[in-house]
Amino acid sequence: MPIDEPIAIFQDLYARARERCAEPDAMVLSTVDADGRPSGRYVLLKEVDARGFSFYTNGGSRKARALTANPHAALTFYWPPDKQVRIEGAIEQVTDAEADAYFATRPRDSQIGAWASAQSTELSSRAQLDQRIDETSRRFDGATVTRPPFWTGFRVIPQSIEFWTRDVARLHERVIFQRADGGGWDRSLLFP
Ligand SMILES: Cc1cc2nc3c(=O)[nH]c(=O)nc-3n(C[C@H](O)[C@H](O)[C@H](O)COP(=O)(O)O)c2cc1C
């Protein structure tokens, strides 16, 4: 699949952010739940390609429940000192093969943590989490930690991508790419 212009611009800015920013992969994921209520949290960008922008999480988490009920999301990056990128689009789940492949690259402690955490549900005490981590460690003792079936990834398929660049006297530059009917992208400038 050829890389589209806004994806290529993103990849170029991302490569530069990786050279200078502490958390270039951190992005705010905004979701809206079944009742129309918004929520935001950071997640880490794991892959970007012509298909979109993917991240991984617990499939039972609050964000995953919102995305299942309403498969649309926004991603927001801030790369100091001067760049913001906003991405909006529909959501798809990554394939089991993709999730397996990424899970296999994670540190063992993170793999065990993925099994042990019932993300976003109430935890009675820190001891409860420690106990679940111990149980999981024993269960996989000496063996490869397989991906929990509830641990998965989501991809935001961009419908719009906006690049904001800080400029003097609030004359910030805003360039927005929006999916055109029949493919391709329309490019426009926005008032700051
Ligand atoms: C910089 C940063 C990166 C994070 N990356 C992830 C991530 O990739 N996946 C994830 O599930 N949670 C990640 N978290 C934790 C989430 O922000 C959040 O606390 C958790 O996923 C539960 O969110 P939810 O209850 O809305 O589902 C990250 C937090 C920070 C501060």
mmCIF file with all atom_site columns, C-alpha atoms and ligand atoms in Angstrom:
data_model
loop_
_atom_site.group_PDB
_atom_site.id
_atom_site.type_symbol
_atom_site.label_atom_id
_atom_site.label_alt_id
_atom_site.label_comp_id
_atom_site.label_asym_id
_atom_site.label_entity_id
_atom_site.label_seq_id
_atom_site.pdbx_PDB_ins_code
_atom_site.Cartn_x
_atom_site.Cartn_y
_atom_site.Cartn_z
_atom_site.occupancy
_atom_site.B_iso_or_equiv
_atom_site.pdbx_formal_charge
_atom_site.auth_seq_id
_atom_site.auth_comp_id
_atom_site.auth_asym_id
_atom_site.auth_atom_id
_atom_site.pdbx_PDB_model_num
ATOM   1   C CA  . MET A 1 1   ? 0.000   0.000   0.000  1.00 0.00 ? 1   MET A CA  1
ATOM   2   C CA  . PRO A 1 2   ? 1.598   3.353   -0.941 1.00 0.00 ? 2   PRO A CA  1
ATOM   3   C CA  . ILE A 1 3   ? 2.181   5.757   1.942  1.00 0.00 ? 3   ILE A CA  1
ATOM   4   C CA  . ASP A 1 4   ? -0.168  8.737   1.706  1.00 0.00 ? 4   ASP A CA  1
ATOM   5   C CA  . GLU A 1 5   ? 1.069   12.303  2.042  1.00 0.00 ? 5   GLU A CA  1
ATOM   6   C CA  . PRO A 1 6   ? -0.214  13.006  5.590  1.00 0.00 ? 6   PRO A CA  1
ATOM   7   C CA  . ILE A 1 7   ? 1.138   9.659   6.838  1.00 0.00 ? 7   ILE A CA  1
ATOM   8   C CA  . ALA A 1 8   ? 4.510   10.473  5.312  1.00 0.00 ? 8   ALA A CA  1
ATOM   9   C CA  . ILE A 1 9   ? 4.454   13.912  6.977  1.00 0.00 ? 9   ILE A CA  1
ATOM   10  C CA  . PHE A 1 10  ? 3.542   12.251  10.286 1.00 0.00 ? 10  PHE A CA  1
ATOM   11  C CA  . GLN A 1 11  ? 6.386   9.748   9.967  1.00 0.00 ? 11  GLN A CA  1
ATOM   12  C CA  . ASP A 1 12  ? 8.862   12.523  9.261  1.00 0.00 ? 12  ASP A CA  1
ATOM   13  C CA  . LEU A 1 13  ? 7.729   14.623  12.277 1.00 0.00 ? 13  LEU A CA  1
ATOM   14  C CA  . TYR A 1 14  ? 7.622   11.504  14.471 1.00 0.00 ? 14  TYR A CA  1
ATOM   15  C CA  . ALA A 1 15  ? 11.192  10.599  13.537 1.00 0.00 ? 15  ALA A CA  1
ATOM   16  C CA  . ARG A 1 16  ? 12.276  14.107  14.536 1.00 0.00 ? 16  ARG A CA  1
ATOM   17  C CA  . ALA A 1 17  ? 10.281  13.951  17.789 1.00 0.00 ? 17  ALA A CA  1
ATOM   18  C CA  . ARG A 1 18  ? 12.018  10.683  18.660 1.00 0.00 ? 18  ARG A CA  1
ATOM   19  C CA  . GLU A 1 19  ? 15.330  12.518  18.538 1.00 0.00 ? 19  GLU A CA  1
ATOM   20  C CA  . ARG A 1 20  ? 14.314  15.250  20.956 1.00 0.00 ? 20  ARG A CA  1
ATOM   21  C CA  . CYS A 1 21  ? 11.189  14.414  22.996 1.00 0.00 ? 21  CYS A CA  1
ATOM   22  C CA  . ALA A 1 22  ? 11.057  12.373  26.192 1.00 0.00 ? 22  ALA A CA  1
ATOM   23  C CA  . GLU A 1 23  ? 7.830   10.512  25.300 1.00 0.00 ? 23  GLU A CA  1
ATOM   24  C CA  . PRO A 1 24  ? 7.347   10.826  21.542 1.00 0.00 ? 24  PRO A CA  1
ATOM   25  C CA  . ASP A 1 25  ? 5.038   7.763   21.469 1.00 0.00 ? 25  ASP A CA  1
ATOM   26  C CA  . ALA A 1 26  ? 2.634   9.124   24.095 1.00 0.00 ? 26  ALA A CA  1
ATOM   27  C CA  . MET A 1 27  ? -0.706  10.187  22.654 1.00 0.00 ? 27  MET A CA  1
ATOM   28  C CA  . VAL A 1 28  ? -4.009  11.097  24.227 1.00 0.00 ? 28  VAL A CA  1
ATOM   29  C CA  . LEU A 1 29  ? -6.675  8.654   23.150 1.00 0.00 ? 29  LEU A CA  1
ATOM   30  C CA  . SER A 1 30  ? -10.137 10.207  23.335 1.00 0.00 ? 30  SER A CA  1
ATOM   31  C CA  . THR A 1 31  ? -13.189 8.007   23.238 1.00 0.00 ? 31  THR A CA  1
ATOM   32  C CA  . VAL A 1 32  ? -16.922 8.467   23.638 1.00 0.00 ? 32  VAL A CA  1
ATOM   33  C CA  . ASP A 1 33  ? -18.932 5.797   25.427 1.00 0.00 ? 33  ASP A CA  1
ATOM   34  C CA  . ALA A 1 34  ? -22.360 4.370   24.689 1.00 0.00 ? 34  ALA A CA  1
ATOM   35  C CA  . ASP A 1 35  ? -23.975 7.221   26.683 1.00 0.00 ? 35  ASP A CA  1
ATOM   36  C CA  . GLY A 1 36  ? -22.136 9.884   24.657 1.00 0.00 ? 36  GLY A CA  1
ATOM   37  C CA  . ARG A 1 37  ? -19.704 10.700  27.475 1.00 0.00 ? 37  ARG A CA  1
ATOM   38  C CA  . PRO A 1 38  ? -16.128 11.498  26.454 1.00 0.00 ? 38  PRO A CA  1
ATOM   39  C CA  . SER A 1 39  ? -12.977 10.324  28.216 1.00 0.00 ? 39  SER A CA  1
ATOM   40  C CA  . GLY A 1 40  ? -9.279  10.687  27.537 1.00 0.00 ? 40  GLY A CA  1
ATOM   41  C CA  . ARG A 1 41  ? -6.082  8.949   28.597 1.00 0.00 ? 41  ARG A CA  1
ATOM   42  C CA  . TYR A 1 42  ? -2.574  8.473   27.286 1.00 0.00 ? 42  TYR A CA  1
ATOM   43  C CA  . VAL A 1 43  ? -1.603  5.340   25.406 1.00 0.00 ? 43  VAL A CA  1
ATOM   44  C CA  . LEU A 1 44  ? 1.551   4.536   23.456 1.00 0.00 ? 44  LEU A CA  1
ATOM   45  C CA  . LEU A 1 45  ? 1.679   4.504   19.672 1.00 0.00 ? 45  LEU A CA  1
ATOM   46  C CA  . LYS A 1 46  ? 3.029   1.107   18.615 1.00 0.00 ? 46  LYS A CA  1
ATOM   47  C CA  . GLU A 1 47  ? 2.712   1.168   14.860 1.00 0.00 ? 47  GLU A CA  1
ATOM   48  C CA  . VAL A 1 48  ? 1.933   3.630   12.117 1.00 0.00 ? 48  VAL A CA  1
ATOM   49  C CA  . ASP A 1 49  ? 1.579   2.679   8.492  1.00 0.00 ? 49  ASP A CA  1
ATOM   50  C CA  . ALA A 1 50  ? -0.710  3.282   5.532  1.00 0.00 ? 50  ALA A CA  1
ATOM   51  C CA  . ARG A 1 51  ? -3.565  1.574   7.415  1.00 0.00 ? 51  ARG A CA  1
ATOM   52  C CA  . GLY A 1 52  ? -3.427  3.821   10.464 1.00 0.00 ? 52  GLY A CA  1
ATOM   53  C CA  . PHE A 1 53  ? -2.193  4.240   14.036 1.00 0.00 ? 53  PHE A CA  1
ATOM   54  C CA  . SER A 1 54  ? -2.248  1.350   16.509 1.00 0.00 ? 54  SER A CA  1
ATOM   55  C CA  . PHE A 1 55  ? -1.983  0.893   20.254 1.00 0.00 ? 55  PHE A CA  1
ATOM   56  C CA  . TYR A 1 56  ? -2.486  -2.006  22.649 1.00 0.00 ? 56  TYR A CA  1
ATOM   57  C CA  . THR A 1 57  ? -4.569  -2.428  25.757 1.00 0.00 ? 57  THR A CA  1
ATOM   58  C CA  . ASN A 1 58  ? -6.815  -4.642  27.839 1.00 0.00 ? 58  ASN A CA  1
ATOM   59  C CA  . GLY A 1 59  ? -9.979  -5.550  25.939 1.00 0.00 ? 59  GLY A CA  1
ATOM   60  C CA  . GLY A 1 60  ? -12.054 -5.255  29.118 1.00 0.00 ? 60  GLY A CA  1
ATOM   61  C CA  . SER A 1 61  ? -10.815 -1.774  29.996 1.00 0.00 ? 61  SER A CA  1
ATOM   62  C CA  . ARG A 1 62  ? -13.001 1.302   30.039 1.00 0.00 ? 62  ARG A CA  1
ATOM   63  C CA  . LYS A 1 63  ? -11.456 2.556   26.785 1.00 0.00 ? 63  LYS A CA  1
ATOM   64  C CA  . ALA A 1 64  ? -11.984 -0.796  25.054 1.00 0.00 ? 64  ALA A CA  1
ATOM   65  C CA  . ARG A 1 65  ? -15.597 -0.912  26.197 1.00 0.00 ? 65  ARG A CA  1
ATOM   66  C CA  . ALA A 1 66  ? -16.156 2.597   24.848 1.00 0.00 ? 66  ALA A CA  1
ATOM   67  C CA  . LEU A 1 67  ? -14.492 1.698   21.544 1.00 0.00 ? 67  LEU A CA  1
ATOM   68  C CA  . THR A 1 68  ? -16.618 -1.407  21.192 1.00 0.00 ? 68  THR A CA  1
ATOM   69  C CA  . ALA A 1 69  ? -19.813 0.590   21.795 1.00 0.00 ? 69  ALA A CA  1
ATOM   70  C CA  . ASN A 1 70  ? -18.682 3.510   19.624 1.00 0.00 ? 70  ASN A CA  1
ATOM   71  C CA  . PRO A 1 71  ? -15.842 2.614   17.252 1.00 0.00 ? 71  PRO A CA  1
ATOM   72  C CA  . HIS A 1 72  ? -14.518 6.144   16.713 1.00 0.00 ? 72  HIS A CA  1
ATOM   73  C CA  . ALA A 1 73  ? -11.580 7.844   18.414 1.00 0.00 ? 73  ALA A CA  1
ATOM   74  C CA  . ALA A 1 74  ? -9.256  10.827  18.413 1.00 0.00 ? 74  ALA A CA  1
ATOM   75  C CA  . LEU A 1 75  ? -5.503  10.757  19.031 1.00 0.00 ? 75  LEU A CA  1
ATOM   76  C CA  . THR A 1 76  ? -3.562  13.845  20.093 1.00 0.00 ? 76  THR A CA  1
ATOM   77  C CA  . PHE A 1 77  ? 0.216   14.199  20.195 1.00 0.00 ? 77  PHE A CA  1
ATOM   78  C CA  . TYR A 1 78  ? 2.186   17.114  21.586 1.00 0.00 ? 78  TYR A CA  1
ATOM   79  C CA  . TRP A 1 79  ? 5.833   17.200  20.655 1.00 0.00 ? 79  TRP A CA  1
ATOM   80  C CA  . PRO A 1 80  ? 7.437   20.165  22.405 1.00 0.00 ? 80  PRO A CA  1
ATOM   81  C CA  . PRO A 1 81  ? 8.238   22.814  21.674 1.00 0.00 ? 81  PRO A CA  1
ATOM   82  C CA  . ASP A 1 82  ? 6.112   23.445  18.636 1.00 0.00 ? 82  ASP A CA  1
ATOM   83  C CA  . LYS A 1 83  ? 4.099   20.530  17.205 1.00 0.00 ? 83  LYS A CA  1
ATOM   84  C CA  . GLN A 1 84  ? 0.619   19.160  17.827 1.00 0.00 ? 84  GLN A CA  1
ATOM   85  C CA  . VAL A 1 85  ? -0.883  16.400  15.685 1.00 0.00 ? 85  VAL A CA  1
ATOM   86  C CA  . ARG A 1 86  ? -4.591  15.508  15.860 1.00 0.00 ? 86  ARG A CA  1
ATOM   87  C CA  . ILE A 1 87  ? -5.936  12.347  14.266 1.00 0.00 ? 87  ILE A CA  1
ATOM   88  C CA  . GLU A 1 88  ? -9.592  11.348  14.107 1.00 0.00 ? 88  GLU A CA  1
ATOM   89  C CA  . GLY A 1 89  ? -11.174 8.281   12.627 1.00 0.00 ? 89  GLY A CA  1
ATOM   90  C CA  . ALA A 1 90  ? -12.897 4.957   12.894 1.00 0.00 ? 90  ALA A CA  1
ATOM   91  C CA  . ILE A 1 91  ? -11.495 2.108   14.957 1.00 0.00 ? 91  ILE A CA  1
ATOM   92  C CA  . GLU A 1 92  ? -10.691 -1.451  14.016 1.00 0.00 ? 92  GLU A CA  1
ATOM   93  C CA  . GLN A 1 93  ? -9.230  -4.188  16.158 1.00 0.00 ? 93  GLN A CA  1
ATOM   94  C CA  . VAL A 1 94  ? -5.852  -5.556  15.064 1.00 0.00 ? 94  VAL A CA  1
ATOM   95  C CA  . THR A 1 95  ? -5.725  -9.223  14.049 1.00 0.00 ? 95  THR A CA  1
ATOM   96  C CA  . ASP A 1 96  ? -4.860  -11.920 16.590 1.00 0.00 ? 96  ASP A CA  1
ATOM   97  C CA  . ALA A 1 97  ? -1.647  -12.552 14.636 1.00 0.00 ? 97  ALA A CA  1
ATOM   98  C CA  . GLU A 1 98  ? -0.611  -8.879  14.972 1.00 0.00 ? 98  GLU A CA  1
ATOM   99  C CA  . ALA A 1 99  ? -1.450  -8.839  18.687 1.00 0.00 ? 99  ALA A CA  1
ATOM   100 C CA  . ASP A 1 100 ? 0.455   -12.108 19.225 1.00 0.00 ? 100 ASP A CA  1
ATOM   101 C CA  . ALA A 1 101 ? 3.495   -10.757 17.384 1.00 0.00 ? 101 ALA A CA  1
ATOM   102 C CA  . TYR A 1 102 ? 3.591   -7.532  19.393 1.00 0.00 ? 102 TYR A CA  1
ATOM   103 C CA  . PHE A 1 103 ? 2.879   -9.256  22.727 1.00 0.00 ? 103 PHE A CA  1
ATOM   104 C CA  . ALA A 1 104 ? 5.836   -11.570 22.108 1.00 0.00 ? 104 ALA A CA  1
ATOM   105 C CA  . THR A 1 105 ? 8.185   -8.540  21.941 1.00 0.00 ? 105 THR A CA  1
ATOM   106 C CA  . ARG A 1 106 ? 7.130   -7.188  25.358 1.00 0.00 ? 106 ARG A CA  1
ATOM   107 C CA  . PRO A 1 107 ? 9.284   -7.639  28.467 1.00 0.00 ? 107 PRO A CA  1
ATOM   108 C CA  . ARG A 1 108 ? 8.262   -10.664 30.522 1.00 0.00 ? 108 ARG A CA  1
ATOM   109 C CA  . ASP A 1 109 ? 7.144   -8.494  33.466 1.00 0.00 ? 109 ASP A CA  1
ATOM   110 C CA  . SER A 1 110 ? 4.773   -6.587  31.176 1.00 0.00 ? 110 SER A CA  1
ATOM   111 C CA  . GLN A 1 111 ? 3.434   -9.865  29.771 1.00 0.00 ? 111 GLN A CA  1
ATOM   112 C CA  . ILE A 1 112 ? 2.729   -11.133 33.279 1.00 0.00 ? 112 ILE A CA  1
ATOM   113 C CA  . GLY A 1 113 ? 1.219   -7.777  34.209 1.00 0.00 ? 113 GLY A CA  1
ATOM   114 C CA  . ALA A 1 114 ? -1.154  -8.021  31.252 1.00 0.00 ? 114 ALA A CA  1
ATOM   115 C CA  . TRP A 1 115 ? -2.532  -11.302 32.614 1.00 0.00 ? 115 TRP A CA  1
ATOM   116 C CA  . ALA A 1 116 ? -2.638  -10.051 36.204 1.00 0.00 ? 116 ALA A CA  1
ATOM   117 C CA  . SER A 1 117 ? -4.424  -6.745  35.614 1.00 0.00 ? 117 SER A CA  1
ATOM   118 C CA  . ALA A 1 118 ? -8.178  -6.590  35.181 1.00 0.00 ? 118 ALA A CA  1
ATOM   119 C CA  . GLN A 1 119 ? -7.624  -3.064  33.868 1.00 0.00 ? 119 GLN A CA  1
ATOM   120 C CA  . SER A 1 120 ? -10.124 -0.366  34.920 1.00 0.00 ? 120 SER A CA  1
ATOM   121 C CA  . THR A 1 121 ? -11.985 -2.600  37.387 1.00 0.00 ? 121 THR A CA  1
ATOM   122 C CA  . GLU A 1 122 ? -11.825 -1.936  41.110 1.00 0.00 ? 122 GLU A CA  1
ATOM   123 C CA  . LEU A 1 123 ? -8.754  -3.224  42.953 1.00 0.00 ? 123 LEU A CA  1
ATOM   124 C CA  . SER A 1 124 ? -9.282  -3.990  46.635 1.00 0.00 ? 124 SER A CA  1
ATOM   125 C CA  . SER A 1 125 ? -5.640  -3.403  47.595 1.00 0.00 ? 125 SER A CA  1
ATOM   126 C CA  . ARG A 1 126 ? -2.144  -3.443  46.150 1.00 0.00 ? 126 ARG A CA  1
ATOM   127 C CA  . ALA A 1 127 ? -1.764  -6.889  47.766 1.00 0.00 ? 127 ALA A CA  1
ATOM   128 C CA  . GLN A 1 128 ? -4.496  -8.244  45.492 1.00 0.00 ? 128 GLN A CA  1
ATOM   129 C CA  . LEU A 1 129 ? -2.489  -7.205  42.431 1.00 0.00 ? 129 LEU A CA  1
ATOM   130 C CA  . ASP A 1 130 ? 0.749   -8.629  43.893 1.00 0.00 ? 130 ASP A CA  1
ATOM   131 C CA  . GLN A 1 131 ? -1.032  -11.906 44.533 1.00 0.00 ? 131 GLN A CA  1
ATOM   132 C CA  . ARG A 1 132 ? -2.311  -12.101 40.962 1.00 0.00 ? 132 ARG A CA  1
ATOM   133 C CA  . ILE A 1 133 ? 1.188   -11.340 39.668 1.00 0.00 ? 133 ILE A CA  1
ATOM   134 C CA  . ASP A 1 134 ? 2.628   -14.146 41.827 1.00 0.00 ? 134 ASP A CA  1
ATOM   135 C CA  . GLU A 1 135 ? -0.021  -16.597 40.623 1.00 0.00 ? 135 GLU A CA  1
ATOM   136 C CA  . THR A 1 136 ? 0.617   -15.680 36.990 1.00 0.00 ? 136 THR A CA  1
ATOM   137 C CA  . SER A 1 137 ? 4.398   -15.967 37.439 1.00 0.00 ? 137 SER A CA  1
ATOM   138 C CA  . ARG A 1 138 ? 3.967   -19.459 38.899 1.00 0.00 ? 138 ARG A CA  1
ATOM   139 C CA  . ARG A 1 139 ? 1.583   -20.465 36.146 1.00 0.00 ? 139 ARG A CA  1
ATOM   140 C CA  . PHE A 1 140 ? 4.082   -19.558 33.417 1.00 0.00 ? 140 PHE A CA  1
ATOM   141 C CA  . ASP A 1 141 ? 7.177   -20.608 35.338 1.00 0.00 ? 141 ASP A CA  1
ATOM   142 C CA  . GLY A 1 142 ? 9.838   -21.627 32.806 1.00 0.00 ? 142 GLY A CA  1
ATOM   143 C CA  . ALA A 1 143 ? 7.412   -21.216 29.903 1.00 0.00 ? 143 ALA A CA  1
ATOM   144 C CA  . THR A 1 144 ? 6.666   -18.588 27.297 1.00 0.00 ? 144 THR A CA  1
ATOM   145 C CA  . VAL A 1 145 ? 3.937   -16.174 28.437 1.00 0.00 ? 145 VAL A CA  1
ATOM   146 C CA  . THR A 1 146 ? 1.195   -16.401 25.829 1.00 0.00 ? 146 THR A CA  1
ATOM   147 C CA  . ARG A 1 147 ? -1.001  -13.412 24.996 1.00 0.00 ? 147 ARG A CA  1
ATOM   148 C CA  . PRO A 1 148 ? -4.116  -13.175 27.160 1.00 0.00 ? 148 PRO A CA  1
ATOM   149 C CA  . PRO A 1 149 ? -7.166  -13.510 24.917 1.00 0.00 ? 149 PRO A CA  1
ATOM   150 C CA  . PHE A 1 150 ? -8.509  -10.262 26.409 1.00 0.00 ? 150 PHE A CA  1
ATOM   151 C CA  . TRP A 1 151 ? -5.365  -8.270  25.570 1.00 0.00 ? 151 TRP A CA  1
ATOM   152 C CA  . THR A 1 152 ? -5.523  -6.702  22.133 1.00 0.00 ? 152 THR A CA  1
ATOM   153 C CA  . GLY A 1 153 ? -4.745  -3.750  19.911 1.00 0.00 ? 153 GLY A CA  1
ATOM   154 C CA  . PHE A 1 154 ? -6.796  -1.158  18.129 1.00 0.00 ? 154 PHE A CA  1
ATOM   155 C CA  . ARG A 1 155 ? -6.046  0.843   15.024 1.00 0.00 ? 155 ARG A CA  1
ATOM   156 C CA  . VAL A 1 156 ? -7.374  4.328   14.309 1.00 0.00 ? 156 VAL A CA  1
ATOM   157 C CA  . ILE A 1 157 ? -8.068  4.564   10.582 1.00 0.00 ? 157 ILE A CA  1
ATOM   158 C CA  . PRO A 1 158 ? -7.551  8.265   9.944  1.00 0.00 ? 158 PRO A CA  1
ATOM   159 C CA  . GLN A 1 159 ? -10.386 10.309  8.537  1.00 0.00 ? 159 GLN A CA  1
ATOM   160 C CA  . SER A 1 160 ? -8.543  13.554  9.297  1.00 0.00 ? 160 SER A CA  1
ATOM   161 C CA  . ILE A 1 161 ? -5.008  14.453  10.338 1.00 0.00 ? 161 ILE A CA  1
ATOM   162 C CA  . GLU A 1 162 ? -4.164  17.971  11.455 1.00 0.00 ? 162 GLU A CA  1
ATOM   163 C CA  . PHE A 1 163 ? -0.640  19.298  11.895 1.00 0.00 ? 163 PHE A CA  1
ATOM   164 C CA  . TRP A 1 164 ? -0.307  22.362  14.129 1.00 0.00 ? 164 TRP A CA  1
ATOM   165 C CA  . THR A 1 165 ? 2.933   24.273  14.332 1.00 0.00 ? 165 THR A CA  1
ATOM   166 C CA  . ARG A 1 166 ? 3.543   26.996  16.866 1.00 0.00 ? 166 ARG A CA  1
ATOM   167 C CA  . ASP A 1 167 ? 4.491   30.296  15.334 1.00 0.00 ? 167 ASP A CA  1
ATOM   168 C CA  . VAL A 1 168 ? 5.090   33.823  16.532 1.00 0.00 ? 168 VAL A CA  1
ATOM   169 C CA  . ALA A 1 169 ? 2.284   35.994  17.897 1.00 0.00 ? 169 ALA A CA  1
ATOM   170 C CA  . ARG A 1 170 ? -0.177  33.074  17.820 1.00 0.00 ? 170 ARG A CA  1
ATOM   171 C CA  . LEU A 1 171 ? -0.028  32.902  14.036 1.00 0.00 ? 171 LEU A CA  1
ATOM   172 C CA  . HIS A 1 172 ? 0.191   29.167  14.339 1.00 0.00 ? 172 HIS A CA  1
ATOM   173 C CA  . GLU A 1 173 ? 0.116   27.123  11.193 1.00 0.00 ? 173 GLU A CA  1
ATOM   174 C CA  . ARG A 1 174 ? -2.683  24.566  10.895 1.00 0.00 ? 174 ARG A CA  1
ATOM   175 C CA  . VAL A 1 175 ? -2.794  22.171  7.986  1.00 0.00 ? 175 VAL A CA  1
ATOM   176 C CA  . ILE A 1 176 ? -5.579  19.610  7.876  1.00 0.00 ? 176 ILE A CA  1
ATOM   177 C CA  . PHE A 1 177 ? -5.838  16.588  5.603  1.00 0.00 ? 177 PHE A CA  1
ATOM   178 C CA  . GLN A 1 178 ? -9.294  15.082  5.243  1.00 0.00 ? 178 GLN A CA  1
ATOM   179 C CA  . ARG A 1 179 ? -10.179 11.867  3.462  1.00 0.00 ? 179 ARG A CA  1
ATOM   180 C CA  . ALA A 1 180 ? -11.705 12.640  0.095  1.00 0.00 ? 180 ALA A CA  1
ATOM   181 C CA  . ASP A 1 181 ? -14.609 10.704  -1.377 1.00 0.00 ? 181 ASP A CA  1
ATOM   182 C CA  . GLY A 1 182 ? -13.188 7.817   -3.335 1.00 0.00 ? 182 GLY A CA  1
ATOM   183 C CA  . GLY A 1 183 ? -9.812  7.871   -1.562 1.00 0.00 ? 183 GLY A CA  1
ATOM   184 C CA  . GLY A 1 184 ? -6.981  10.364  -1.492 1.00 0.00 ? 184 GLY A CA  1
ATOM   185 C CA  . TRP A 1 185 ? -6.844  13.407  0.751  1.00 0.00 ? 185 TRP A CA  1
ATOM   186 C CA  . ASP A 1 186 ? -8.031  17.000  0.631  1.00 0.00 ? 186 ASP A CA  1
ATOM   187 C CA  . ARG A 1 187 ? -5.545  19.450  2.135  1.00 0.00 ? 187 ARG A CA  1
ATOM   188 C CA  . SER A 1 188 ? -6.639  22.774  3.658  1.00 0.00 ? 188 SER A CA  1
ATOM   189 C CA  . LEU A 1 189 ? -5.361  25.463  5.966  1.00 0.00 ? 189 LEU A CA  1
ATOM   190 C CA  . LEU A 1 190 ? -7.292  26.499  9.082  1.00 0.00 ? 190 LEU A CA  1
ATOM   191 C CA  . PHE A 1 191 ? -7.326  29.798  10.943 1.00 0.00 ? 191 PHE A CA  1
ATOM   192 C CA  . PRO A 1 192 ? -5.245  29.364  14.073 1.00 0.00 ? 192 PRO A CA  1
HETATM 193 C C1  . LIG B 2 .   ? 2.558   7.926   28.879 1.00 0.00 ? 1   LIG B C1  1
HETATM 194 C C2  . LIG B 2 .   ? 1.529   6.851   29.147 1.00 0.00 ? 1   LIG B C2  1
HETATM 195 C C3  . LIG B 2 .   ? 1.391   5.789   28.282 1.00 0.00 ? 1   LIG B C3  1
HETATM 196 C C4  . LIG B 2 .   ? 0.427   4.811   28.497 1.00 0.00 ? 1   LIG B C4  1
HETATM 197 N N1  . LIG B 2 .   ? 0.284   3.803   27.581 1.00 0.00 ? 1   LIG B N1  1
HETATM 198 C C5  . LIG B 2 .   ? -0.711  2.895   27.718 1.00 0.00 ? 1   LIG B C5  1
HETATM 199 C C6  . LIG B 2 .   ? -0.937  1.911   26.696 1.00 0.00 ? 1   LIG B C6  1
HETATM 200 O O1  . LIG B 2 .   ? -0.263  1.866   25.659 1.00 0.00 ? 1   LIG B O1  1
HETATM 201 N N2  . LIG B 2 .   ? -1.954  1.040   26.903 1.00 0.00 ? 1   LIG B N2  1
HETATM 202 C C7  . LIG B 2 .   ? -2.753  1.071   28.021 1.00 0.00 ? 1   LIG B C7  1
HETATM 203 O O2  . LIG B 2 .   ? -3.651  0.246   28.128 1.00 0.00 ? 1   LIG B O2  1
HETATM 204 N N3  . LIG B 2 .   ? -2.566  2.006   28.981 1.00 0.00 ? 1   LIG B N3  1
HETATM 205 C C8  . LIG B 2 .   ? -1.563  2.921   28.860 1.00 0.00 ? 1   LIG B C8  1
HETATM 206 N N4  . LIG B 2 .   ? -1.374  3.900   29.823 1.00 0.00 ? 1   LIG B N4  1
HETATM 207 C C9  . LIG B 2 .   ? -2.326  3.936   30.972 1.00 0.00 ? 1   LIG B C9  1
HETATM 208 C C10 . LIG B 2 .   ? -3.617  4.652   30.523 1.00 0.00 ? 1   LIG B C10 1
HETATM 209 O O3  . LIG B 2 .   ? -3.393  6.049   30.462 1.00 0.00 ? 1   LIG B O3  1
HETATM 210 C C11 . LIG B 2 .   ? -4.813  4.364   31.440 1.00 0.00 ? 1   LIG B C11 1
HETATM 211 O O4  . LIG B 2 .   ? -4.523  4.705   32.766 1.00 0.00 ? 1   LIG B O4  1
HETATM 212 C C12 . LIG B 2 .   ? -5.264  2.883   31.392 1.00 0.00 ? 1   LIG B C12 1
HETATM 213 O O5  . LIG B 2 .   ? -5.094  2.315   30.099 1.00 0.00 ? 1   LIG B O5  1
HETATM 214 C C13 . LIG B 2 .   ? -6.725  2.745   31.806 1.00 0.00 ? 1   LIG B C13 1
HETATM 215 O O6  . LIG B 2 .   ? -7.534  3.541   30.978 1.00 0.00 ? 1   LIG B O6  1
HETATM 216 P P1  . LIG B 2 .   ? -9.120  3.271   30.820 1.00 0.00 ? 1   LIG B P1  1
HETATM 217 O O7  . LIG B 2 .   ? -9.655  2.993   32.208 1.00 0.00 ? 1   LIG B O7  1
HETATM 218 O O8  . LIG B 2 .   ? -9.675  4.506   30.200 1.00 0.00 ? 1   LIG B O8  1
HETATM 219 O O9  . LIG B 2 .   ? -9.279  2.064   29.924 1.00 0.00 ? 1   LIG B O9  1
HETATM 220 C C14 . LIG B 2 .   ? -0.414  4.884   29.641 1.00 0.00 ? 1   LIG B C14 1
HETATM 221 C C15 . LIG B 2 .   ? -0.266  5.954   30.537 1.00 0.00 ? 1   LIG B C15 1
HETATM 222 C C16 . LIG B 2 .   ? 0.690   6.931   30.287 1.00 0.00 ? 1   LIG B C16 1
HETATM 223 C C17 . LIG B 2 .   ? 0.813   8.081   31.254 1.00 0.00 ? 1   LIG B C17 1
#
